[in-house]
Amino acid sequence: MKVAKFGGSSLANAEQIKKTCDIILSDPRRRLIVVSAPGKFYDGDIKVTDMLIACVNAFLDGGDYEKVLRDIIRRFSVMADELKVEGVLEDIEKDIRGRLDPAMNPSKLMDSMKAAGEDNNARFVAAYLKSLGHDASYLSPREYGMTLSDQFGNAVVLDETYDNLSVLANIKGIGIFPGFFGFSKQGDIVTFPRGGSDITGAILAAAVKAEVYENFTDVDYVYSVSPKIVKNPKPVRYLSYREMRELSYSGFNVYQEEALAPVYRANVPINIRNVNNPSCEGSLILHDYEHTVHPVTGIASDDHFCCINIRKLLMNREIGYVRRILSVLEEEGVSFEHLPSGIDDITLIIKESALKEGQFDRIVEKIQNAVQTDELSVEKNLSLIVIVGEKLLNNIGIAARTTKAFADNKINIKMLSQGASEISMIFAVDTKDCGRAVAALYHEFFD
Ligand code: ASP
């Protein structure tokens, strides 16, 4: 059995849904299908999930939510007209309206509405396949036991879910499972982080021990660098889970970063494929794949980081010093991304999106109260660049080649760090230099 997940751009309109269903029907092993909500097909298009979020915000703030609601219903009604799917539209409207309950706690209401995109799209795709005469059915996450933690908008799967869902290995016909959400033990709808349908697909693939988890999106391959920075970059045909994890975390948007763990543990390969070009074999993510050509598999980058540099003479002799700094972050509920250190200095690198307004300054002040420093400075507008490759481990001279590429292009490296796994090297640079730096590294390792 193959588990196939189709993302928002694969289901954005009637034409895309047709393509998706042709792909499903072209291989009888594709029997468990995970769908996203209708997404974006062209620039300026809006994802149904974003419309649902806007609708809840308007509903809670006393705005014109009815208008947004009508736009959402229209997305489904245009698809129903074009695909001649009858008898679903009233139910979809009733379902979405029913979720707007003023008595509900706002976080619960938000998650319930966010889930409406996937839930109704799964019903819609199942109805369309049925209308074509195929044996297809909607699979209910509540009924099959997609049980998640009760962290609204940020849920994680609970272990028992894998057992619950394993019965789907024996499913008759084609099952359409909505992505992105599940239910807490208390019975509330809870969603994964954004892009979370990838996680649903990975959980299902692991639960039924699928031969492969196909993840259909709108690119032919995972590329060695973002095509937005380098034109026609080299495709990556094979990569390891660890490499994909590092690349997704650091800005590759092809695959949700939290969606690797379930398939990694179950050893199910992931095949990234293009819904608009199904004859392309795509990229395959495997347990242990050793690259033979390039020492570097991919180069990723991400913006919007800030850092706090702390210097204190004899820091290495002061027991508990770093703990006191980190307790400030804990108290503030903020996690750091990297923590490079020297004998007398340490840097906290934090994602700007993790901070609320005014929180950065408060953290700096609290650190100054918690520990004595000889010097404390902050930097903003930083980007992190990561080079990733299993072969980094045994390859001499990669750091030298990298720093030379930076030097030749007059780019100042603000921080350099290599994790214990040694499959990645991380560099912090000023955001204004980031594009140039990534291009320079690409030319160094791939041209
Ligand atoms: N529809 C959700 C989002 O836009 C989940 C997904 O598509 O994976 O984030």
CSV table of N, CA and C in Angstrom, one decimal, residues 28-138:
chain,number,residue,atom,x,y,z
A,28,PRO,N,-3.3,1.3,-8.4
A,28,PRO,CA,-4.2,0.7,-7.4
A,28,PRO,C,-3.6,0.6,-6.0
A,29,ARG,N,-2.3,0.8,-5.9
A,29,ARG,CA,-1.7,0.7,-4.5
A,29,ARG,C,-1.9,2.0,-3.7
A,30,ARG,N,-2.4,3.1,-4.5
A,30,ARG,CA,-2.7,4.3,-3.8
A,30,ARG,C,-4.1,4.2,-3.1
A,31,ARG,N,-4.1,3.7,-1.9
A,31,ARG,CA,-5.4,3.5,-1.3
A,31,ARG,C,-5.7,4.4,-0.1
A,32,LEU,N,-4.6,4.9,0.4
A,32,LEU,CA,-4.9,5.8,1.6
A,32,LEU,C,-4.4,7.2,1.2
A,33,ILE,N,-5.3,8.1,1.1
A,33,ILE,CA,-5.0,9.4,0.5
A,33,ILE,C,-5.2,10.5,1.6
A,34,VAL,N,-4.3,11.4,1.8
A,34,VAL,CA,-4.4,12.5,2.8
A,34,VAL,C,-4.5,13.8,2.0
A,35,VAL,N,-5.5,14.6,2.3
A,35,VAL,CA,-5.7,15.8,1.6
A,35,VAL,C,-5.6,17.1,2.5
A,36,SER,N,-5.0,18.1,1.9
A,36,SER,CA,-5.0,19.4,2.5
A,36,SER,C,-6.3,20.2,2.1
A,37,ALA,N,-6.4,21.4,2.7
A,37,ALA,CA,-7.5,22.3,2.3
A,37,ALA,C,-7.1,22.9,0.9
A,38,PRO,N,-8.1,23.3,0.1
A,38,PRO,CA,-7.7,24.0,-1.2
A,38,PRO,C,-6.7,25.1,-0.9
A,39,GLY,N,-5.7,25.1,-1.6
A,39,GLY,CA,-4.6,26.1,-1.3
A,39,GLY,C,-4.5,27.1,-2.4
A,40,LYS,N,-3.3,27.5,-2.7
A,40,LYS,CA,-3.0,28.6,-3.7
A,40,LYS,C,-2.6,27.9,-5.0
A,41,PHE,N,-3.1,28.4,-6.1
A,41,PHE,CA,-2.7,27.9,-7.4
A,41,PHE,C,-1.9,29.0,-8.2
A,42,TYR,N,-2.3,30.2,-8.0
A,42,TYR,CA,-1.6,31.3,-8.7
A,42,TYR,C,-1.2,32.3,-7.7
A,43,ASP,N,-0.2,33.2,-8.0
A,43,ASP,CA,0.2,34.3,-7.1
A,43,ASP,C,-1.1,35.1,-6.9
A,44,GLY,N,-1.3,35.4,-5.6
A,44,GLY,CA,-2.5,36.3,-5.3
A,44,GLY,C,-3.7,35.4,-4.9
A,45,ASP,N,-3.7,34.1,-5.2
A,45,ASP,CA,-4.7,33.2,-4.7
A,45,ASP,C,-4.6,33.2,-3.2
A,46,ILE,N,-5.7,32.8,-2.5
A,46,ILE,CA,-5.6,32.7,-1.0
A,46,ILE,C,-5.9,31.3,-0.6
A,47,LYS,N,-5.2,30.8,0.4
A,47,LYS,CA,-5.4,29.5,0.9
A,47,LYS,C,-6.7,29.5,1.7
A,48,VAL,N,-7.5,28.4,1.6
A,48,VAL,CA,-8.8,28.3,2.4
A,48,VAL,C,-8.4,28.4,3.9
A,49,THR,N,-7.3,27.8,4.3
A,49,THR,CA,-7.0,27.9,5.7
A,49,THR,C,-6.8,29.3,6.2
A,50,ASP,N,-6.2,30.1,5.3
A,50,ASP,CA,-6.0,31.5,5.7
A,50,ASP,C,-7.3,32.3,5.7
A,51,MET,N,-8.2,31.9,4.8
A,51,MET,CA,-9.6,32.5,4.8
A,51,MET,C,-10.3,32.1,6.1
A,52,LEU,N,-10.2,30.8,6.5
A,52,LEU,CA,-10.9,30.4,7.7
A,52,LEU,C,-10.3,31.1,9.0
A,53,ILE,N,-9.0,31.3,9.0
A,53,ILE,CA,-8.4,32.1,10.1
A,53,ILE,C,-9.0,33.5,10.1
A,54,ALA,N,-9.0,34.1,8.9
A,54,ALA,CA,-9.5,35.5,8.8
A,54,ALA,C,-11.0,35.5,9.3
A,55,CYS,N,-11.7,34.5,8.9
A,55,CYS,CA,-13.2,34.4,9.3
A,55,CYS,C,-13.3,34.4,10.8
A,56,VAL,N,-12.5,33.6,11.5
A,56,VAL,CA,-12.6,33.5,13.0
A,56,VAL,C,-12.2,34.8,13.6
A,57,ASN,N,-11.1,35.4,13.1
A,57,ASN,CA,-10.7,36.7,13.7
A,57,ASN,C,-11.8,37.7,13.5
A,58,ALA,N,-12.5,37.8,12.3
A,58,ALA,CA,-13.5,38.8,12.1
A,58,ALA,C,-14.7,38.4,13.1
A,59,PHE,N,-15.0,37.1,13.2
A,59,PHE,CA,-16.1,36.7,14.1
A,59,PHE,C,-15.9,37.1,15.5
A,60,LEU,N,-14.6,37.0,16.0
A,60,LEU,CA,-14.3,37.3,17.4
A,60,LEU,C,-14.2,38.8,17.6
A,61,ASP,N,-13.8,39.5,16.6
A,61,ASP,CA,-13.6,41.0,16.7
A,61,ASP,C,-14.9,41.8,16.3
A,62,GLY,N,-15.9,41.1,16.0
A,62,GLY,CA,-17.2,41.8,15.6
A,62,GLY,C,-17.0,42.3,14.2
A,63,GLY,N,-16.2,41.8,13.3
A,63,GLY,CA,-16.0,42.3,12.0
A,63,GLY,C,-17.0,41.6,11.0
A,64,ASP,N,-16.8,41.8,9.7
A,64,ASP,CA,-17.8,41.2,8.7
A,64,ASP,C,-17.3,39.8,8.3
A,65,TYR,N,-17.6,38.9,9.3
A,65,TYR,CA,-17.1,37.5,9.0
A,65,TYR,C,-17.9,36.8,7.9
A,66,GLU,N,-19.2,37.3,7.8
A,66,GLU,CA,-20.1,36.7,6.8
A,66,GLU,C,-19.6,36.8,5.4
A,67,LYS,N,-18.9,37.9,5.1
A,67,LYS,CA,-18.3,38.0,3.8
A,67,LYS,C,-17.2,37.0,3.5
A,68,VAL,N,-16.4,36.8,4.5
A,68,VAL,CA,-15.3,35.8,4.4
A,68,VAL,C,-15.9,34.4,4.2
A,69,LEU,N,-16.9,34.2,5.1
A,69,LEU,CA,-17.6,32.9,5.0
A,69,LEU,C,-18.1,32.6,3.7
A,70,ARG,N,-18.7,33.6,3.1
A,70,ARG,CA,-19.3,33.4,1.7
A,70,ARG,C,-18.2,33.1,0.7
A,71,ASP,N,-17.1,33.8,0.8
A,71,ASP,CA,-16.0,33.5,-0.1
A,71,ASP,C,-15.5,32.1,0.1
A,72,ILE,N,-15.5,31.6,1.3
A,72,ILE,CA,-15.0,30.2,1.5
A,72,ILE,C,-16.0,29.2,0.8
A,73,ILE,N,-17.3,29.5,1.1
A,73,ILE,CA,-18.3,28.6,0.5
A,73,ILE,C,-18.2,28.6,-1.0
A,74,ARG,N,-17.9,29.9,-1.5
A,74,ARG,CA,-17.8,30.0,-3.0
A,74,ARG,C,-16.7,29.1,-3.6
A,75,ARG,N,-15.6,29.1,-2.9
A,75,ARG,CA,-14.4,28.2,-3.3
A,75,ARG,C,-14.9,26.8,-3.6
A,76,PHE,N,-15.7,26.3,-2.6
A,76,PHE,CA,-16.2,24.9,-2.8
A,76,PHE,C,-17.3,24.8,-3.9
A,77,SER,N,-18.2,25.9,-3.9
A,77,SER,CA,-19.3,25.8,-4.9
A,77,SER,C,-18.8,25.9,-6.3
A,78,VAL,N,-17.7,26.7,-6.6
A,78,VAL,CA,-17.2,26.7,-8.0
A,78,VAL,C,-16.6,25.3,-8.3
A,79,MET,N,-15.9,24.7,-7.4
A,79,MET,CA,-15.3,23.4,-7.6
A,79,MET,C,-16.5,22.4,-7.9
A,80,ALA,N,-17.5,22.5,-7.1
A,80,ALA,CA,-18.6,21.5,-7.2
A,80,ALA,C,-19.3,21.7,-8.6
A,81,ASP,N,-19.5,22.9,-9.0
A,81,ASP,CA,-20.1,23.2,-10.3
A,81,ASP,C,-19.3,22.6,-11.4
A,82,GLU,N,-18.0,22.9,-11.4
A,82,GLU,CA,-17.1,22.5,-12.5
A,82,GLU,C,-16.9,20.9,-12.5
A,83,LEU,N,-16.9,20.3,-11.3
A,83,LEU,CA,-16.7,18.9,-11.3
A,83,LEU,C,-18.0,18.1,-11.3
A,84,LYS,N,-19.1,18.9,-11.3
A,84,LYS,CA,-20.5,18.3,-11.2
A,84,LYS,C,-20.6,17.3,-10.0
A,85,VAL,N,-20.2,17.8,-8.9
A,85,VAL,CA,-20.4,17.0,-7.7
A,85,VAL,C,-21.7,17.5,-7.0
A,86,GLU,N,-22.7,16.6,-6.9
A,86,GLU,CA,-23.9,17.1,-6.4
A,86,GLU,C,-24.1,16.7,-4.9
A,87,GLY,N,-25.0,17.5,-4.2
A,87,GLY,CA,-25.4,17.1,-2.9
A,87,GLY,C,-24.4,17.3,-1.8
A,88,VAL,N,-23.3,18.0,-2.0
A,88,VAL,CA,-22.3,18.2,-0.9
A,88,VAL,C,-22.3,19.6,-0.4
A,89,LEU,N,-22.7,20.5,-1.2
A,89,LEU,CA,-22.5,21.9,-0.9
A,89,LEU,C,-23.2,22.4,0.4
A,90,GLU,N,-24.5,21.9,0.5
A,90,GLU,CA,-25.3,22.3,1.6
A,90,GLU,C,-24.6,21.8,2.9
A,91,ASP,N,-24.2,20.6,2.9
A,91,ASP,CA,-23.5,20.0,4.1
A,91,ASP,C,-22.3,20.8,4.4
A,92,ILE,N,-21.5,21.2,3.4
A,92,ILE,CA,-20.3,21.9,3.7
A,92,ILE,C,-20.6,23.3,4.4
A,93,GLU,N,-21.6,23.9,3.8
A,93,GLU,CA,-22.0,25.2,4.4
A,93,GLU,C,-22.5,25.0,5.9
A,94,LYS,N,-23.3,24.0,6.0
A,94,LYS,CA,-23.9,23.8,7.4
A,94,LYS,C,-22.7,23.4,8.4
A,95,ASP,N,-21.8,22.6,7.9
A,95,ASP,CA,-20.7,22.2,8.8
A,95,ASP,C,-19.9,23.5,9.2
A,96,ILE,N,-19.5,24.3,8.2
A,96,ILE,CA,-18.6,25.5,8.6
A,96,ILE,C,-19.4,26.4,9.5
A,97,ARG,N,-20.6,26.7,9.1
A,97,ARG,CA,-21.4,27.6,10.0
A,97,ARG,C,-21.5,27.1,11.4
A,98,GLY,N,-21.7,25.8,11.5
A,98,GLY,CA,-21.9,25.1,12.8
A,98,GLY,C,-20.7,25.3,13.7
A,99,ARG,N,-19.6,25.5,13.1
A,99,ARG,CA,-18.3,25.6,13.9
A,99,ARG,C,-18.2,27.0,14.6
A,100,LEU,N,-18.9,27.9,14.1
A,100,LEU,CA,-18.8,29.3,14.6
A,100,LEU,C,-19.7,29.4,15.8
A,101,ASP,N,-19.2,28.9,16.9
A,101,ASP,CA,-20.1,28.9,18.1
A,101,ASP,C,-19.5,30.0,19.1
A,102,PRO,N,-20.3,31.0,19.3
A,102,PRO,CA,-19.9,32.1,20.2
A,102,PRO,C,-19.5,31.7,21.6
A,103,ALA,N,-20.1,30.6,22.0
A,103,ALA,CA,-19.9,30.2,23.4
A,103,ALA,C,-18.5,29.4,23.6
A,104,MET,N,-17.9,29.2,22.5
A,104,MET,CA,-16.7,28.3,22.5
A,104,MET,C,-15.4,29.2,22.9
A,105,ASN,N,-14.5,28.6,23.6
A,105,ASN,CA,-13.3,29.2,23.9
A,105,ASN,C,-12.5,29.6,22.6
A,106,PRO,N,-11.9,30.8,22.5
A,106,PRO,CA,-11.4,31.2,21.2
A,106,PRO,C,-10.3,30.2,20.6
A,107,SER,N,-9.5,29.6,21.4
A,107,SER,CA,-8.5,28.7,20.8
A,107,SER,C,-9.2,27.5,20.2
A,108,LYS,N,-10.2,27.0,20.9
A,108,LYS,CA,-10.9,25.8,20.4
A,108,LYS,C,-11.6,26.2,19.2
A,109,LEU,N,-12.2,27.3,19.2
A,109,LEU,CA,-13.0,27.8,18.0
A,109,LEU,C,-12.1,27.9,16.8
A,110,MET,N,-10.9,28.5,17.0
A,110,MET,CA,-9.9,28.7,15.9
A,110,MET,C,-9.5,27.4,15.4
A,111,ASP,N,-9.2,26.4,16.2
A,111,ASP,CA,-8.7,25.1,15.7
A,111,ASP,C,-9.8,24.4,15.0
A,112,SER,N,-11.0,24.5,15.5
A,112,SER,CA,-12.2,23.8,14.9
A,112,SER,C,-12.4,24.4,13.5
A,113,MET,N,-12.3,25.7,13.3
A,113,MET,CA,-12.5,26.3,12.0
A,113,MET,C,-11.3,26.0,11.1
A,114,LYS,N,-10.1,26.0,11.6
A,114,LYS,CA,-8.9,25.8,10.8
A,114,LYS,C,-9.0,24.3,10.2
A,115,ALA,N,-9.6,23.4,11.0
A,115,ALA,CA,-9.7,22.0,10.5
A,115,ALA,C,-10.8,21.9,9.4
A,116,ALA,N,-11.7,22.9,9.3
A,116,ALA,CA,-12.8,22.7,8.4
A,116,ALA,C,-12.4,22.7,6.9
A,117,GLY,N,-11.2,23.3,6.6
A,117,GLY,CA,-10.8,23.2,5.2
A,117,GLY,C,-10.4,21.8,4.8
A,118,GLU,N,-9.6,21.1,5.6
A,118,GLU,CA,-9.2,19.8,5.3
A,118,GLU,C,-10.4,18.8,5.4
A,119,ASP,N,-11.2,19.0,6.4
A,119,ASP,CA,-12.3,18.1,6.7
A,119,ASP,C,-13.3,18.1,5.5
A,120,ASN,N,-13.7,19.3,5.1
A,120,ASN,CA,-14.7,19.4,4.0
A,120,ASN,C,-14.1,19.0,2.7
A,121,ASN,N,-12.8,19.3,2.5
A,121,ASN,CA,-12.1,18.9,1.2
A,121,ASN,C,-12.1,17.4,1.1
A,122,ALA,N,-11.8,16.7,2.2
A,122,ALA,CA,-11.7,15.2,2.2
A,122,ALA,C,-13.1,14.7,1.8
A,123,ARG,N,-14.2,15.3,2.4
A,123,ARG,CA,-15.5,14.8,2.0
A,123,ARG,C,-15.8,15.1,0.5
A,124,PHE,N,-15.3,16.3,0.1
A,124,PHE,CA,-15.5,16.7,-1.3
A,124,PHE,C,-14.8,15.7,-2.3
A,125,VAL,N,-13.5,15.5,-2.0
A,125,VAL,CA,-12.8,14.6,-3.0
A,125,VAL,C,-13.4,13.2,-3.0
A,126,ALA,N,-13.8,12.7,-1.8
A,126,ALA,CA,-14.4,11.4,-1.8
A,126,ALA,C,-15.7,11.4,-2.6
A,127,ALA,N,-16.5,12.4,-2.5
A,127,ALA,CA,-17.8,12.5,-3.2
A,127,ALA,C,-17.5,12.6,-4.7
A,128,TYR,N,-16.4,13.3,-5.1
A,128,TYR,CA,-16.1,13.4,-6.5
A,128,TYR,C,-15.7,12.0,-7.1
A,129,LEU,N,-14.8,11.3,-6.3
A,129,LEU,CA,-14.4,10.0,-6.8
A,129,LEU,C,-15.6,9.1,-6.9
A,130,LYS,N,-16.5,9.2,-6.0
A,130,LYS,CA,-17.7,8.3,-6.0
A,130,LYS,C,-18.6,8.7,-7.2
A,131,SER,N,-18.7,10.0,-7.5
A,131,SER,CA,-19.5,10.4,-8.6
A,131,SER,C,-18.9,9.9,-10.0
A,132,LEU,N,-17.6,9.5,-9.9
A,132,LEU,CA,-17.0,9.0,-11.1
A,132,LEU,C,-17.2,7.4,-11.2
A,133,GLY,N,-17.8,6.9,-10.1
A,133,GLY,CA,-18.1,5.5,-10.1
A,133,GLY,C,-17.1,4.7,-9.3
A,134,HIS,N,-16.2,5.3,-8.5
A,134,HIS,CA,-15.2,4.6,-7.8
A,134,HIS,C,-15.6,4.3,-6.3
A,135,ASP,N,-15.0,3.3,-5.8
A,135,ASP,CA,-15.3,2.9,-4.4
A,135,ASP,C,-14.4,3.8,-3.5
A,136,ALA,N,-14.9,5.0,-3.1
A,136,ALA,CA,-14.0,5.9,-2.3
A,136,ALA,C,-14.9,6.3,-1.1
A,137,SER,N,-14.2,6.5,0.0
A,137,SER,CA,-14.9,7.0,1.2
A,137,SER,C,-14.1,8.0,2.0
A,138,TYR,N,-14.8,8.8,2.7
A,138,TYR,CA,-14.2,9.8,3.7
A,138,TYR,C,-13.8,9.0,4.9
